Amino acid sequence: MKERRFWLRTIILAIMLAAIGYTIYSNVFVDKKAIQVGDSAPDFVLTDLNGNKIQLSDYRGKGVFLNFWGTWCKPCEKEMPYINSQYNVYKNEGVEVIAVNVGEAKVTVQTFVDRFQLTFPVVIDQQDQVMNAYNIGPLPATFLIDKEGKIVDIITGAMTEEDVKKYMERIQP
């Protein structure tokens, strides 16, 4: 009995050490290329709250204000009405907004959207694929994408309504 317990503990310890070793290796030695200004924006397909597929490349020819956010994020909550207000001004000028929620439940996101009466497409990144592709750290994070699909600017942190207006003007085709 004691010998069996010894081997079981040894195997568990070996598995844990292997997992820790792999984590250290992948974080130190595997080169993750960060998205930079001037790069092509990684394409993605996500589903909006109405069940429609939203693909970034479908927005070629328009400026895209790509915003990553969460309902629990206070700066995100503060800037959403600003984004919505400026979207209503610039949507007829060739600027689109895609708001990517970082994996929350659909009912939580829908409640937030209804509360703020958001009119732009909101998608949920359930498997963090898009978040990982864009190497998202703290929220909110916004990528300004021009009509050719190139990243013009990367903004981290909260924005004022004047900031949002200025950024949408920059990507207006």
Coordinates of C-alpha atoms in Angstrom, one line a residue, residues 19-171:
A19 CA 3.6 21.1 -16.9
I20 CA 5.6 23.8 -15.1
G21 CA 8.6 23.1 -17.4
Y22 CA 6.4 23.4 -20.5
T23 CA 4.9 26.7 -19.3
I24 CA 8.3 28.2 -18.7
Y25 CA 9.6 27.0 -22.0
S26 CA 6.6 28.3 -24.0
N27 CA 6.7 31.7 -22.3
V28 CA 10.5 32.2 -22.6
F29 CA 11.6 30.5 -25.7
V30 CA 8.6 30.5 -28.0
D31 CA 8.6 33.7 -30.0
K32 CA 5.2 35.4 -30.0
K33 CA 5.1 38.2 -32.5
A34 CA 3.2 41.1 -31.1
I35 CA 0.8 42.9 -33.4
Q36 CA 2.3 46.3 -34.4
V37 CA 1.2 49.4 -36.2
G38 CA 1.6 48.9 -39.9
D39 CA 0.8 45.1 -39.7
S40 CA -2.2 43.6 -41.5
A41 CA -5.0 43.0 -39.0
P42 CA -5.5 39.3 -38.3
D43 CA -8.7 38.2 -39.9
F44 CA -11.4 36.5 -37.8
V45 CA -15.0 35.3 -37.9
L46 CA -17.2 35.6 -34.8
T47 CA -20.9 35.6 -34.3
D48 CA -22.8 38.7 -33.1
L49 CA -25.6 38.7 -30.6
N50 CA -28.2 38.3 -33.4
G51 CA -26.5 35.1 -34.8
N52 CA -24.9 36.8 -37.8
K53 CA -21.3 36.0 -38.8
I54 CA -19.0 39.0 -38.6
Q55 CA -15.7 38.6 -40.6
L56 CA -13.2 41.4 -40.4
S57 CA -12.1 41.0 -44.0
D58 CA -15.7 41.8 -45.1
Y59 CA -15.1 45.3 -43.9
R60 CA -12.3 46.0 -46.4
G61 CA -12.7 49.5 -47.9
K62 CA -14.0 50.8 -44.6
G63 CA -12.2 52.0 -41.5
V64 CA -12.7 49.6 -38.5
F65 CA -12.7 50.6 -34.9
L66 CA -12.0 47.2 -33.3
N67 CA -12.6 47.4 -29.5
F68 CA -11.9 44.6 -27.0
W69 CA -13.9 44.9 -23.8
G70 CA -15.7 43.3 -20.8
T71 CA -18.8 44.1 -18.9
W72 CA -16.9 44.1 -15.6
C73 CA -14.3 46.6 -16.9
K74 CA -15.2 50.1 -15.6
P75 CA -13.2 52.0 -18.2
C76 CA -14.9 49.9 -20.9
E77 CA -18.3 50.8 -19.4
K78 CA -17.4 54.4 -19.4
E79 CA -16.3 54.6 -23.0
M80 CA -19.1 52.5 -24.6
P81 CA -21.6 55.4 -24.8
Y82 CA -18.9 57.5 -26.4
I83 CA -18.1 54.8 -29.0
N84 CA -21.8 54.4 -29.7
S85 CA -22.4 58.2 -30.1
Q86 CA -19.5 58.6 -32.5
Y87 CA -20.4 55.4 -34.4
N88 CA -23.8 57.0 -35.1
V89 CA -21.9 60.0 -36.6
Y90 CA -19.2 58.1 -38.6
K91 CA -21.1 55.0 -39.8
N92 CA -22.3 56.9 -42.8
E93 CA -18.7 58.1 -43.4
G94 CA -17.3 54.6 -43.9
V95 CA -16.3 53.8 -40.3
E96 CA -17.4 50.6 -38.7
V97 CA -17.2 49.4 -35.0
I98 CA -16.7 45.8 -34.0
A99 CA -16.9 45.4 -30.2
V100 CA -15.3 42.1 -29.2
N101 CA -16.3 40.9 -25.7
V102 CA -13.7 38.7 -24.1
G103 CA -15.7 35.5 -23.5
E104 CA -18.5 36.4 -21.2
A105 CA -22.0 34.7 -21.2
K106 CA -24.3 35.9 -24.0
V107 CA -27.0 36.9 -21.6
T108 CA -24.5 39.1 -19.6
V109 CA -23.3 40.8 -22.8
Q110 CA -26.9 41.3 -24.2
T111 CA -28.0 42.9 -20.9
F112 CA -25.0 45.3 -21.2
V113 CA -25.8 46.1 -24.8
D114 CA -29.5 46.7 -24.0
R115 CA -28.6 48.9 -21.0
F116 CA -26.4 51.2 -23.1
Q117 CA -28.5 50.8 -26.3
L118 CA -25.5 50.0 -28.4
T119 CA -26.1 50.0 -32.2
F120 CA -22.8 48.6 -33.5
P121 CA -22.0 44.9 -33.9
V122 CA -21.0 43.2 -30.7
V123 CA -19.4 39.7 -30.9
I124 CA -18.2 37.4 -28.2
D125 CA -14.8 35.7 -28.4
Q126 CA -15.7 32.6 -26.4
Q127 CA -12.4 30.7 -27.1
D128 CA -10.1 33.8 -26.8
Q129 CA -8.9 33.1 -30.4
V130 CA -9.2 36.7 -31.5
M131 CA -7.9 38.0 -28.2
N132 CA -4.8 35.8 -28.5
A133 CA -4.3 36.7 -32.2
Y134 CA -4.2 40.4 -31.3
N135 CA -2.2 39.7 -28.1
I136 CA -4.6 41.6 -25.9
G137 CA -3.4 42.5 -22.4
P138 CA -5.4 44.9 -20.2
L139 CA -8.8 46.1 -21.2
P140 CA -10.0 48.2 -22.9
A141 CA -7.9 47.8 -26.0
T142 CA -8.7 49.3 -29.4
F143 CA -7.2 48.7 -32.8
L144 CA -7.7 51.3 -35.5
I145 CA -7.7 49.5 -38.9
D146 CA -7.7 51.4 -42.2
K147 CA -9.6 50.6 -45.4
E148 CA -6.7 48.3 -46.6
G149 CA -6.8 46.2 -43.4
K150 CA -3.6 47.7 -41.9
I151 CA -3.4 48.6 -38.2
V152 CA -3.0 52.4 -37.9
D153 CA -2.9 52.6 -34.2
I154 CA -3.3 50.6 -31.0
I155 CA -4.9 52.3 -28.0
T156 CA -4.9 50.8 -24.5
G157 CA -6.9 52.2 -21.7
A158 CA -10.0 54.4 -21.5
M159 CA -10.9 57.0 -24.1
T160 CA -12.9 60.2 -23.9
E161 CA -15.5 61.0 -26.4
E162 CA -13.1 63.5 -28.0
D163 CA -10.5 60.7 -28.3
V164 CA -13.0 58.4 -30.0
K165 CA -14.0 61.1 -32.4
K166 CA -10.4 61.8 -33.3
Y167 CA -9.6 58.1 -33.8
M168 CA -12.6 57.5 -36.0
E169 CA -11.6 60.5 -38.1
R170 CA -8.2 58.9 -38.6
I171 CA -9.6 55.8 -40.1

